[in-house]
Amino acid sequence: MMDVREIEGWLLESAPECLAALWAQADAVRRRWVGDEVHLRGLVEISNRCVRACAYCGLRAQNQGLIRYTMSAGEILDCAVRAAELGYGTVVLQAGEDPALRADRVARIVRRIKSHTPLAVTLSLGERSDAELRLWRDAGADRYLLRFETSDQELYRKIHPDLPGRASDRMRMLRYLRDLGYEVGSGVMIGIPGQDYGSLARDIAAFQAMDLDMIGVGPYLPHPGTPLGTGWLPRRLPESRQVPATVEMACKVVALARIVRPDANIPSTTALATLDPEQGRELGLRRGANVFMPNMTPQPYRGAYEIYPNKACIYEEARACRPCLEKRILGLGRTLGRGPGGRTRVEEISK
């Protein structure tokens, strides 16, 4: 167990020899608890429509520069079938908070994927009602991803305003997802303007306390169509206290997440690869991660799902991406995961 002060100390650490020890510890914990398999989750960005006004996200409703889309059920199923053909164990359906993705429509899509493929289905559709979440779980959805972005409530309210008449409470929703029997994933952005080291340390301590099945973390990348991307600051911090959105800081958070939640599934994210196209994915895997999420979204939709610009591998077709990922994984001495790759808890491993 790590307390917040110890976590913050690691976030502030800069000595190369100390960081080398952190990377080695995280990699050893990863090897012990989740092994050498790297699981592949096929990501399908099914809609870029969103009713939210988040200050950091390019999909925000106020961004007039995007061509909006919602994929058809047939297109989504085709992506899932292709993911299964490529040997992926999971399909991840991700979207903004799109009113066109009605509860019954999503439930039908989940049922079709489960009946046509052996894939686990992960949903990442934002903040939805208890009834919707229950319906999708009953339809066969296995996992739900909902990042809480920051546990600092003052900062969160400024960058993630409530919808009219509906307060945002992601922590409550994450607890409810657990009660429904989903595998639950969450995470944070690293280097949000206004995020200090103590705040980020408390986020990592929250991973430990929440017993998350999946932890997704990545550096904040600005989008010019957002308030944060055009220089607005939710609060000003001394430079020495502002968390930087760097590859090294992102790797620190991946490593610490692995140490505090040793049996979680942790991806090496596209945002990390965007900051370092040559080595970002590999660095994540060497420092605690055990999942890749290759993009299965068809062209031209992929370019329109612009949470941030210039995403890594945005023009790579899924079939071309598969051998590249395999080469990268095998080159690290790791193996390709088989099956859905759900979490195996520490207590189950220990038996």
mmCIF file of C-alpha atoms in Angstrom:
data_model
loop_
_atom_site.group_PDB
_atom_site.id
_atom_site.type_symbol
_atom_site.label_atom_id
_atom_site.label_comp_id
_atom_site.label_asym_id
_atom_site.label_seq_id
_atom_site.Cartn_x
_atom_site.Cartn_y
_atom_site.Cartn_z
ATOM 1 C CA MET A 1 0.000 0.000 0.000
ATOM 2 C CA MET A 2 1.146 3.551 -0.749
ATOM 3 C CA ASP A 3 -0.130 6.643 0.995
ATOM 4 C CA VAL A 4 -0.716 9.964 -0.759
ATOM 5 C CA ARG A 5 2.567 11.478 0.459
ATOM 6 C CA GLU A 6 4.587 8.586 -0.927
ATOM 7 C CA ILE A 7 2.747 8.750 -4.251
ATOM 8 C CA GLU A 8 3.305 12.499 -4.489
ATOM 9 C CA GLY A 9 6.988 11.974 -3.765
ATOM 10 C CA TRP A 10 7.261 9.662 -6.763
ATOM 11 C CA LEU A 11 5.403 12.141 -8.975
ATOM 12 C CA LEU A 12 7.980 14.794 -8.025
ATOM 13 C CA GLU A 13 10.960 12.443 -8.441
ATOM 14 C CA SER A 14 13.390 13.353 -11.227
ATOM 15 C CA ALA A 15 16.568 11.380 -10.487
ATOM 16 C CA PRO A 16 17.132 8.888 -13.350
ATOM 17 C CA GLU A 17 18.353 6.127 -11.034
ATOM 18 C CA CYS A 18 15.262 6.466 -8.816
ATOM 19 C CA LEU A 19 12.917 6.450 -11.788
ATOM 20 C CA ALA A 20 14.682 3.380 -13.177
ATOM 21 C CA ALA A 21 13.879 1.651 -9.872
ATOM 22 C CA LEU A 22 10.204 2.705 -10.183
ATOM 23 C CA TRP A 23 9.972 1.352 -13.753
ATOM 24 C CA ALA A 24 11.571 -1.920 -12.655
ATOM 25 C CA GLN A 25 9.219 -2.303 -9.684
ATOM 26 C CA ALA A 26 6.121 -1.630 -11.813
ATOM 27 C CA ASP A 27 7.261 -4.090 -14.470
ATOM 28 C CA ALA A 28 7.960 -6.766 -11.842
ATOM 29 C CA VAL A 29 4.505 -6.247 -10.280
ATOM 30 C CA ARG A 30 2.932 -6.457 -13.732
ATOM 31 C CA ARG A 31 4.760 -9.686 -14.536
ATOM 32 C CA ARG A 32 3.808 -11.276 -11.220
ATOM 33 C CA TRP A 33 0.110 -10.416 -11.207
ATOM 34 C CA VAL A 34 -0.998 -10.219 -14.867
ATOM 35 C CA GLY A 35 1.840 -11.995 -16.665
ATOM 36 C CA ASP A 36 3.434 -11.309 -20.032
ATOM 37 C CA GLU A 37 0.295 -11.347 -22.164
ATOM 38 C CA VAL A 38 -0.711 -8.090 -23.869
ATOM 39 C CA HIS A 39 -4.438 -8.050 -24.523
ATOM 40 C CA LEU A 40 -5.828 -6.316 -27.608
ATOM 41 C CA ARG A 41 -9.129 -4.440 -27.365
ATOM 42 C CA GLY A 42 -10.609 -3.276 -30.675
ATOM 43 C CA LEU A 43 -11.809 0.315 -30.234
ATOM 44 C CA VAL A 44 -14.834 1.457 -32.246
ATOM 45 C CA GLU A 45 -15.725 5.140 -31.907
ATOM 46 C CA ILE A 46 -19.409 4.785 -32.711
ATOM 47 C CA SER A 47 -20.489 8.444 -32.421
ATOM 48 C CA ASN A 48 -18.833 11.833 -32.025
ATOM 49 C CA ARG A 49 -22.038 13.612 -31.076
ATOM 50 C CA CYS A 50 -22.106 14.907 -27.509
ATOM 51 C CA VAL A 51 -24.375 17.119 -25.429
ATOM 52 C CA ARG A 52 -21.601 18.042 -22.991
ATOM 53 C CA ALA A 53 -19.609 21.281 -22.755
ATOM 54 C CA CYS A 54 -16.408 19.827 -21.269
ATOM 55 C CA ALA A 55 -13.607 22.390 -21.397
ATOM 56 C CA TYR A 56 -10.986 19.849 -22.531
ATOM 57 C CA CYS A 57 -12.711 17.677 -25.147
ATOM 58 C CA GLY A 58 -12.909 18.344 -28.873
ATOM 59 C CA LEU A 59 -16.253 16.530 -29.068
ATOM 60 C CA ARG A 60 -17.931 19.194 -26.909
ATOM 61 C CA ALA A 61 -21.309 20.326 -28.241
ATOM 62 C CA GLN A 62 -20.060 23.872 -28.846
ATOM 63 C CA ASN A 63 -17.320 22.797 -31.265
ATOM 64 C CA GLN A 64 -18.697 23.722 -34.690
ATOM 65 C CA GLY A 65 -15.620 22.476 -36.523
ATOM 66 C CA LEU A 66 -16.517 18.773 -36.509
ATOM 67 C CA ILE A 67 -18.563 16.804 -38.997
ATOM 68 C CA ARG A 68 -20.832 14.841 -36.667
ATOM 69 C CA TYR A 69 -21.728 11.176 -37.173
ATOM 70 C CA THR A 70 -23.391 8.201 -35.515
ATOM 71 C CA MET A 71 -22.512 4.762 -36.917
ATOM 72 C CA SER A 72 -25.277 2.365 -37.921
ATOM 73 C CA ALA A 73 -25.811 -0.922 -36.108
ATOM 74 C CA GLY A 74 -24.594 -2.800 -39.186
ATOM 75 C CA GLU A 75 -21.370 -0.799 -39.339
ATOM 76 C CA ILE A 76 -20.706 -1.414 -35.653
ATOM 77 C CA LEU A 77 -21.321 -5.153 -36.002
ATOM 78 C CA ASP A 78 -18.994 -5.303 -39.019
ATOM 79 C CA CYS A 79 -16.229 -3.729 -36.894
ATOM 80 C CA ALA A 80 -16.808 -6.237 -34.115
ATOM 81 C CA VAL A 81 -16.693 -9.184 -36.515
ATOM 82 C CA ARG A 82 -13.455 -7.835 -37.986
ATOM 83 C CA ALA A 83 -11.980 -7.461 -34.487
ATOM 84 C CA ALA A 84 -12.762 -11.112 -33.783
ATOM 85 C CA GLU A 85 -11.198 -12.152 -37.111
ATOM 86 C CA LEU A 86 -8.023 -10.274 -36.164
ATOM 87 C CA GLY A 87 -7.780 -12.187 -32.894
ATOM 88 C CA TYR A 88 -8.832 -9.433 -30.513
ATOM 89 C CA GLY A 89 -10.632 -10.551 -27.366
ATOM 90 C CA THR A 90 -12.742 -7.466 -26.704
ATOM 91 C CA VAL A 91 -14.549 -4.759 -28.621
ATOM 92 C CA VAL A 92 -14.855 -1.332 -26.979
ATOM 93 C CA LEU A 93 -17.795 0.830 -28.108
ATOM 94 C CA GLN A 94 -16.963 4.455 -27.332
ATOM 95 C CA ALA A 95 -18.924 7.642 -27.951
ATOM 96 C CA GLY A 96 -19.757 11.073 -26.711
ATOM 97 C CA GLU A 97 -23.022 11.450 -24.824
ATOM 98 C CA ASP A 98 -25.187 11.090 -27.915
ATOM 99 C CA PRO A 99 -29.004 11.167 -27.452
ATOM 100 C CA ALA A 100 -29.339 9.157 -30.694
ATOM 101 C CA LEU A 101 -27.729 6.207 -28.904
ATOM 102 C CA ARG A 102 -30.959 5.295 -27.175
ATOM 103 C CA ALA A 103 -30.915 2.589 -24.540
ATOM 104 C CA ASP A 104 -32.855 0.043 -26.612
ATOM 105 C CA ARG A 105 -30.691 0.663 -29.676
ATOM 106 C CA VAL A 106 -27.467 0.070 -27.746
ATOM 107 C CA ALA A 107 -28.952 -3.059 -26.131
ATOM 108 C CA ARG A 108 -29.781 -4.510 -29.574
ATOM 109 C CA ILE A 109 -26.239 -3.811 -30.780
ATOM 110 C CA VAL A 110 -24.737 -5.513 -27.722
ATOM 111 C CA ARG A 111 -26.954 -8.571 -28.219
ATOM 112 C CA ARG A 112 -25.982 -8.831 -31.903
ATOM 113 C CA ILE A 113 -22.262 -8.646 -31.101
ATOM 114 C CA LYS A 114 -22.604 -11.292 -28.400
ATOM 115 C CA SER A 115 -24.571 -13.590 -30.716
ATOM 116 C CA HIS A 116 -22.220 -13.197 -33.706
ATOM 117 C CA THR A 117 -18.806 -13.143 -31.981
ATOM 118 C CA PRO A 118 -17.002 -14.529 -28.911
ATOM 119 C CA LEU A 119 -15.930 -11.028 -27.896
ATOM 120 C CA ALA A 120 -16.294 -9.339 -24.551
ATOM 121 C CA VAL A 121 -18.160 -6.046 -24.969
ATOM 122 C CA THR A 122 -16.955 -2.918 -23.226
ATOM 123 C CA LEU A 123 -19.090 0.232 -23.307
ATOM 124 C CA SER A 124 -17.772 3.755 -22.871
ATOM 125 C CA LEU A 125 -20.781 5.968 -23.521
ATOM 126 C CA GLY A 126 -20.474 8.607 -20.816
ATOM 127 C CA GLU A 127 -22.884 9.338 -18.003
ATOM 128 C CA ARG A 128 -26.094 7.372 -18.453
ATOM 129 C CA SER A 129 -29.072 6.580 -16.263
ATOM 130 C CA ASP A 130 -29.260 3.615 -13.889
ATOM 131 C CA ALA A 131 -31.970 2.087 -16.062
ATOM 132 C CA GLU A 132 -29.822 2.295 -19.200
ATOM 133 C CA LEU A 133 -26.812 0.761 -17.472
ATOM 134 C CA ARG A 134 -28.965 -2.062 -16.111
ATOM 135 C CA LEU A 135 -30.523 -2.754 -19.528
ATOM 136 C CA TRP A 136 -27.108 -2.934 -21.213
ATOM 137 C CA ARG A 137 -25.754 -5.261 -18.555
ATOM 138 C CA ASP A 138 -28.791 -7.522 -19.015
ATOM 139 C CA ALA A 139 -28.153 -7.441 -22.792
ATOM 140 C CA GLY A 140 -24.687 -8.887 -22.227
ATOM 141 C CA ALA A 141 -22.301 -5.946 -21.861
ATOM 142 C CA ASP A 142 -19.305 -7.085 -19.813
ATOM 143 C CA ARG A 143 -17.459 -3.890 -18.923
ATOM 144 C CA TYR A 144 -17.966 -0.154 -18.637
ATOM 145 C CA LEU A 145 -15.333 2.568 -18.863
ATOM 146 C CA LEU A 146 -15.945 5.977 -17.299
ATOM 147 C CA ARG A 147 -12.970 8.129 -16.394
ATOM 148 C CA PHE A 148 -13.499 10.426 -13.433
ATOM 149 C CA GLU A 149 -10.728 12.657 -14.926
ATOM 150 C CA THR A 150 -9.770 14.209 -11.570
ATOM 151 C CA SER A 151 -10.858 13.601 -7.980
ATOM 152 C CA ASP A 152 -10.378 17.322 -7.286
ATOM 153 C CA GLN A 153 -14.023 18.399 -7.218
ATOM 154 C CA GLU A 154 -13.314 22.117 -7.610
ATOM 155 C CA LEU A 155 -11.253 21.494 -10.745
ATOM 156 C CA TYR A 156 -13.686 18.880 -12.034
ATOM 157 C CA ARG A 157 -16.690 21.207 -11.842
ATOM 158 C CA LYS A 158 -14.834 23.873 -13.805
ATOM 159 C CA ILE A 159 -13.741 21.616 -16.656
ATOM 160 C CA HIS A 160 -16.809 19.338 -16.692
ATOM 161 C CA PRO A 161 -19.929 21.469 -16.159
ATOM 162 C CA ASP A 162 -23.189 19.791 -15.209
ATOM 163 C CA LEU A 163 -26.009 19.411 -17.678
ATOM 164 C CA PRO A 164 -29.092 21.530 -16.858
ATOM 165 C CA GLY A 165 -30.972 19.863 -14.032
ATOM 166 C CA ARG A 166 -28.565 16.909 -13.836
ATOM 167 C CA ALA A 167 -25.550 16.956 -11.545
ATOM 168 C CA SER A 168 -22.526 14.937 -12.610
ATOM 169 C CA ASP A 169 -21.567 12.261 -10.059
ATOM 170 C CA ARG A 170 -19.241 9.807 -11.741
ATOM 171 C CA MET A 171 -18.087 8.250 -8.485
ATOM 172 C CA ARG A 172 -21.668 7.215 -7.657
ATOM 173 C CA MET A 173 -22.123 5.855 -11.176
ATOM 174 C CA LEU A 174 -18.928 3.794 -10.883
ATOM 175 C CA ARG A 175 -20.205 2.259 -7.652
ATOM 176 C CA TYR A 176 -23.526 1.412 -9.306
ATOM 177 C CA LEU A 177 -21.759 -0.215 -12.256
ATOM 178 C CA ARG A 178 -19.936 -2.440 -9.768
ATOM 179 C CA ASP A 179 -23.245 -3.361 -8.110
ATOM 180 C CA LEU A 180 -24.635 -4.383 -11.516
ATOM 181 C CA GLY A 181 -21.749 -6.804 -12.062
ATOM 182 C CA TYR A 182 -19.812 -4.930 -14.725
ATOM 183 C CA GLU A 183 -16.048 -4.980 -14.769
ATOM 184 C CA VAL A 184 -15.437 -1.307 -14.018
ATOM 185 C CA GLY A 185 -12.818 0.937 -15.564
ATOM 186 C CA SER A 186 -11.909 4.507 -14.787
ATOM 187 C CA GLY A 187 -8.946 6.867 -14.878
ATOM 188 C CA VAL A 188 -7.725 10.416 -15.152
ATOM 189 C CA MET A 189 -6.017 12.944 -17.367
ATOM 190 C CA ILE A 190 -2.450 13.877 -16.517
ATOM 191 C CA GLY A 191 -1.390 17.513 -16.748
ATOM 192 C CA ILE A 192 -4.776 19.223 -16.897
ATOM 193 C CA PRO A 193 -4.177 22.969 -16.496
ATOM 194 C CA GLY A 194 -4.780 23.636 -12.802
ATOM 195 C CA GLN A 195 -3.863 20.098 -11.678
ATOM 196 C CA ASP A 196 -1.232 20.039 -8.925
ATOM 197 C CA TYR A 197 0.843 17.107 -7.690
ATOM 198 C CA GLY A 198 -1.217 16.585 -4.572
ATOM 199 C CA SER A 199 -4.395 16.337 -6.644
ATOM 200 C CA LEU A 200 -2.873 13.738 -8.978
ATOM 201 C CA ALA A 201 -1.499 11.773 -6.006
ATOM 202 C CA ARG A 202 -5.017 11.616 -4.545
ATOM 203 C CA ASP A 203 -6.292 10.333 -7.908
ATOM 204 C CA ILE A 204 -3.835 7.434 -7.786
ATOM 205 C CA ALA A 205 -4.752 6.708 -4.172
ATOM 206 C CA ALA A 206 -8.386 6.598 -5.360
ATOM 207 C CA PHE A 207 -7.491 3.842 -7.841
ATOM 208 C CA GLN A 208 -6.269 1.843 -4.864
ATOM 209 C CA ALA A 209 -9.384 2.491 -2.774
ATOM 210 C CA MET A 210 -11.880 1.938 -5.609
ATOM 211 C CA ASP A 211 -10.604 -1.550 -6.510
ATOM 212 C CA LEU A 212 -10.847 -0.801 -10.242
ATOM 213 C CA ASP A 213 -10.752 -3.625 -12.775
ATOM 214 C CA MET A 214 -9.352 -1.338 -15.490
ATOM 215 C CA ILE A 215 -7.347 1.875 -15.199
ATOM 216 C CA GLY A 216 -6.905 4.203 -18.172
ATOM 217 C CA VAL A 217 -4.607 7.190 -17.793
ATOM 218 C CA GLY A 218 -3.087 9.474 -20.379
ATOM 219 C CA PRO A 219 -1.582 12.918 -20.826
ATOM 220 C CA TYR A 220 -3.850 15.895 -21.394
ATOM 221 C CA LEU A 221 -3.563 16.980 -25.045
ATOM 222 C CA PRO A 222 -5.084 20.369 -25.943
ATOM 223 C CA HIS A 223 -7.703 20.811 -28.639
ATOM 224 C CA PRO A 224 -7.956 24.272 -30.279
ATOM 225 C CA GLY A 225 -11.755 24.071 -30.274
ATOM 226 C CA THR A 226 -11.947 24.020 -26.470
ATOM 227 C CA PRO A 227 -11.550 26.656 -23.725
ATOM 228 C CA LEU A 228 -8.483 24.906 -22.284
ATOM 229 C CA GLY A 229 -6.986 24.637 -25.757
ATOM 230 C CA THR A 230 -7.256 28.388 -26.289
ATOM 231 C CA GLY A 231 -5.590 29.422 -23.051
ATOM 232 C CA TRP A 232 -8.395 29.544 -20.479
ATOM 233 C CA LEU A 233 -7.218 28.413 -17.055
ATOM 234 C CA PRO A 234 -9.603 26.967 -14.462
ATOM 235 C CA ARG A 235 -7.102 28.130 -11.840
ATOM 236 C CA ARG A 236 -3.523 29.363 -11.810
ATOM 237 C CA LEU A 237 -0.750 27.412 -10.144
ATOM 238 C CA PRO A 238 2.924 28.169 -9.617
ATOM 239 C CA GLU A 239 4.906 26.438 -12.351
ATOM 240 C CA SER A 240 6.533 24.225 -9.734
ATOM 241 C CA ARG A 241 3.129 22.809 -8.724
ATOM 242 C CA GLN A 242 1.527 22.349 -12.157
ATOM 243 C CA VAL A 243 1.671 18.719 -13.309
ATOM 244 C CA PRO A 244 3.229 18.566 -16.804
ATOM 245 C CA ALA A 245 1.523 16.582 -19.575
ATOM 246 C CA THR A 246 4.673 14.700 -20.568
ATOM 247 C CA VAL A 247 5.554 11.142 -21.508
ATOM 248 C CA GLU A 248 7.612 10.766 -18.338
ATOM 249 C CA MET A 249 4.777 11.934 -16.081
ATOM 250 C CA ALA A 250 2.287 9.689 -17.866
ATOM 251 C CA CYS A 251 4.640 6.734 -17.369
ATOM 252 C CA LYS A 252 4.977 7.584 -13.672
ATOM 253 C CA VAL A 253 1.194 7.395 -13.316
ATOM 254 C CA VAL A 254 1.002 4.110 -15.253
ATOM 255 C CA ALA A 255 3.738 2.648 -13.019
ATOM 256 C CA LEU A 256 2.145 3.861 -9.792
ATOM 257 C CA ALA A 257 -1.282 2.648 -10.911
ATOM 258 C CA ARG A 258 0.207 -0.793 -11.464
ATOM 259 C CA ILE A 259 1.846 -0.821 -8.043
ATOM 260 C CA VAL A 260 -1.260 0.291 -6.116
ATOM 261 C CA ARG A 261 -3.676 -1.886 -8.173
ATOM 262 C CA PRO A 262 -1.477 -4.830 -9.204
ATOM 263 C CA ASP A 263 -4.145 -6.993 -10.842
ATOM 264 C CA ALA A 264 -5.895 -4.307 -12.920
ATOM 265 C CA ASN A 265 -5.850 -4.190 -16.696
ATOM 266 C CA ILE A 266 -3.969 -1.030 -17.726
ATOM 267 C CA PRO A 267 -3.640 0.124 -21.346
ATOM 268 C CA SER A 268 -0.719 1.871 -22.941
ATOM 269 C CA THR A 269 -2.860 4.630 -24.430
ATOM 270 C CA THR A 270 -3.100 6.319 -27.814
ATOM 271 C CA ALA A 271 -2.406 9.653 -26.107
ATOM 272 C CA LEU A 272 0.956 8.325 -24.925
ATOM 273 C CA ALA A 273 1.725 7.146 -28.454
ATOM 274 C CA THR A 274 0.663 10.554 -29.802
ATOM 275 C CA LEU A 275 3.245 12.306 -27.642
ATOM 276 C CA ASP A 276 5.935 9.774 -28.605
ATOM 277 C CA PRO A 277 5.009 7.986 -31.858
ATOM 278 C CA GLU A 278 8.236 5.973 -31.924
ATOM 279 C CA GLN A 279 8.341 4.562 -28.400
ATOM 280 C CA GLY A 280 5.241 5.722 -26.487
ATOM 281 C CA ARG A 281 3.378 2.417 -26.627
ATOM 282 C CA GLU A 282 6.479 0.426 -25.705
ATOM 283 C CA LEU A 283 7.297 2.708 -22.794
ATOM 284 C CA GLY A 284 3.817 2.173 -21.394
ATOM 285 C CA LEU A 285 4.186 -1.605 -21.648
ATOM 286 C CA ARG A 286 7.629 -1.566 -20.054
ATOM 287 C CA ARG A 287 6.361 0.496 -17.138
ATOM 288 C CA GLY A 288 3.281 -1.406 -16.041
ATOM 289 C CA ALA A 289 0.721 -1.593 -18.858
ATOM 290 C CA ASN A 290 -0.656 -4.842 -20.282
ATOM 291 C CA VAL A 291 -3.286 -3.731 -22.845
ATOM 292 C CA PHE A 292 -3.317 -2.123 -26.300
ATOM 293 C CA MET A 293 -6.474 -0.632 -27.817
ATOM 294 C CA PRO A 294 -6.044 -0.612 -31.617
ATOM 295 C CA ASN A 295 -8.520 1.573 -33.461
ATOM 296 C CA MET A 296 -11.168 -0.280 -35.489
ATOM 297 C CA THR A 297 -13.193 2.826 -36.405
ATOM 298 C CA PRO A 298 -13.764 2.977 -40.177
ATOM 299 C CA GLN A 299 -12.485 5.818 -42.299
ATOM 300 C CA PRO A 300 -13.642 8.595 -42.609
ATOM 301 C CA TYR A 301 -15.289 8.500 -39.164
ATOM 302 C CA ARG A 302 -11.952 8.070 -37.441
ATOM 303 C CA GLY A 303 -10.705 11.548 -38.311
ATOM 304 C CA ALA A 304 -13.934 13.091 -37.011
ATOM 305 C CA TYR A 305 -13.592 11.514 -33.555
ATOM 306 C CA GLU A 306 -11.279 14.298 -32.495
ATOM 307 C CA ILE A 307 -11.064 14.442 -28.717
ATOM 308 C CA TYR A 308 -7.637 15.953 -29.392
ATOM 309 C CA PRO A 309 -5.906 16.517 -32.750
ATOM 310 C CA ASN A 310 -3.180 14.513 -34.499
ATOM 311 C CA LYS A 311 -3.904 11.175 -32.827
ATOM 312 C CA ALA A 312 -1.323 8.460 -33.426
ATOM 313 C CA CYS A 313 -2.051 5.979 -36.232
ATOM 314 C CA ILE A 314 -5.202 7.820 -37.246
ATOM 315 C CA TYR A 315 -4.882 6.713 -40.867
ATOM 316 C CA GLU A 316 -3.775 3.129 -40.219
ATOM 317 C CA GLU A 317 -6.298 0.529 -41.314
ATOM 318 C CA ALA A 318 -7.090 -2.174 -38.765
ATOM 319 C CA ARG A 319 -5.592 -5.007 -40.815
ATOM 320 C CA ALA A 320 -2.379 -3.053 -41.336
ATOM 321 C CA CYS A 321 -2.214 -2.169 -37.639
ATOM 322 C CA ARG A 322 -2.422 -5.788 -36.437
ATOM 323 C CA PRO A 323 1.013 -7.031 -37.650
ATOM 324 C CA CYS A 324 2.661 -3.809 -36.452
ATOM 325 C CA LEU A 325 1.257 -4.286 -32.951
ATOM 326 C CA GLU A 326 2.270 -7.942 -32.919
ATOM 327 C CA LYS A 327 5.821 -7.025 -33.907
ATOM 328 C CA ARG A 328 6.018 -4.410 -31.155
ATOM 329 C CA ILE A 329 4.659 -6.781 -28.515
ATOM 330 C CA LEU A 330 6.876 -9.719 -29.449
ATOM 331 C CA GLY A 331 9.853 -7.384 -29.694
ATOM 332 C CA LEU A 332 9.468 -6.664 -25.981
ATOM 333 C CA GLY A 333 9.533 -10.358 -25.132
ATOM 334 C CA ARG A 334 5.802 -10.313 -24.408
ATOM 335 C CA THR A 335 3.064 -12.493 -25.877
ATOM 336 C CA LEU A 336 -0.297 -11.808 -27.474
ATOM 337 C CA GLY A 337 -3.198 -12.291 -25.111
ATOM 338 C CA ARG A 338 -5.942 -14.762 -25.952
ATOM 339 C CA GLY A 339 -9.620 -14.527 -25.117
ATOM 340 C CA PRO A 340 -11.394 -11.627 -23.431
ATOM 341 C CA GLY A 341 -8.619 -11.051 -20.883
ATOM 342 C CA GLY A 342 -10.763 -10.039 -17.935
ATOM 343 C CA ARG A 343 -9.303 -9.176 -14.580
ATOM 344 C CA THR A 344 -8.055 -12.011 -12.399
ATOM 345 C CA ARG A 345 -8.086 -10.672 -8.867
ATOM 346 C CA VAL A 346 -5.132 -10.861 -6.514
ATOM 347 C CA GLU A 347 -7.051 -13.100 -4.106
ATOM 348 C CA GLU A 348 -7.840 -15.541 -6.937
ATOM 349 C CA ILE A 349 -4.196 -15.676 -8.018
ATOM 350 C CA SER A 350 -3.108 -16.234 -4.436
ATOM 351 C CA LYS A 351 -5.254 -19.340 -3.926
#
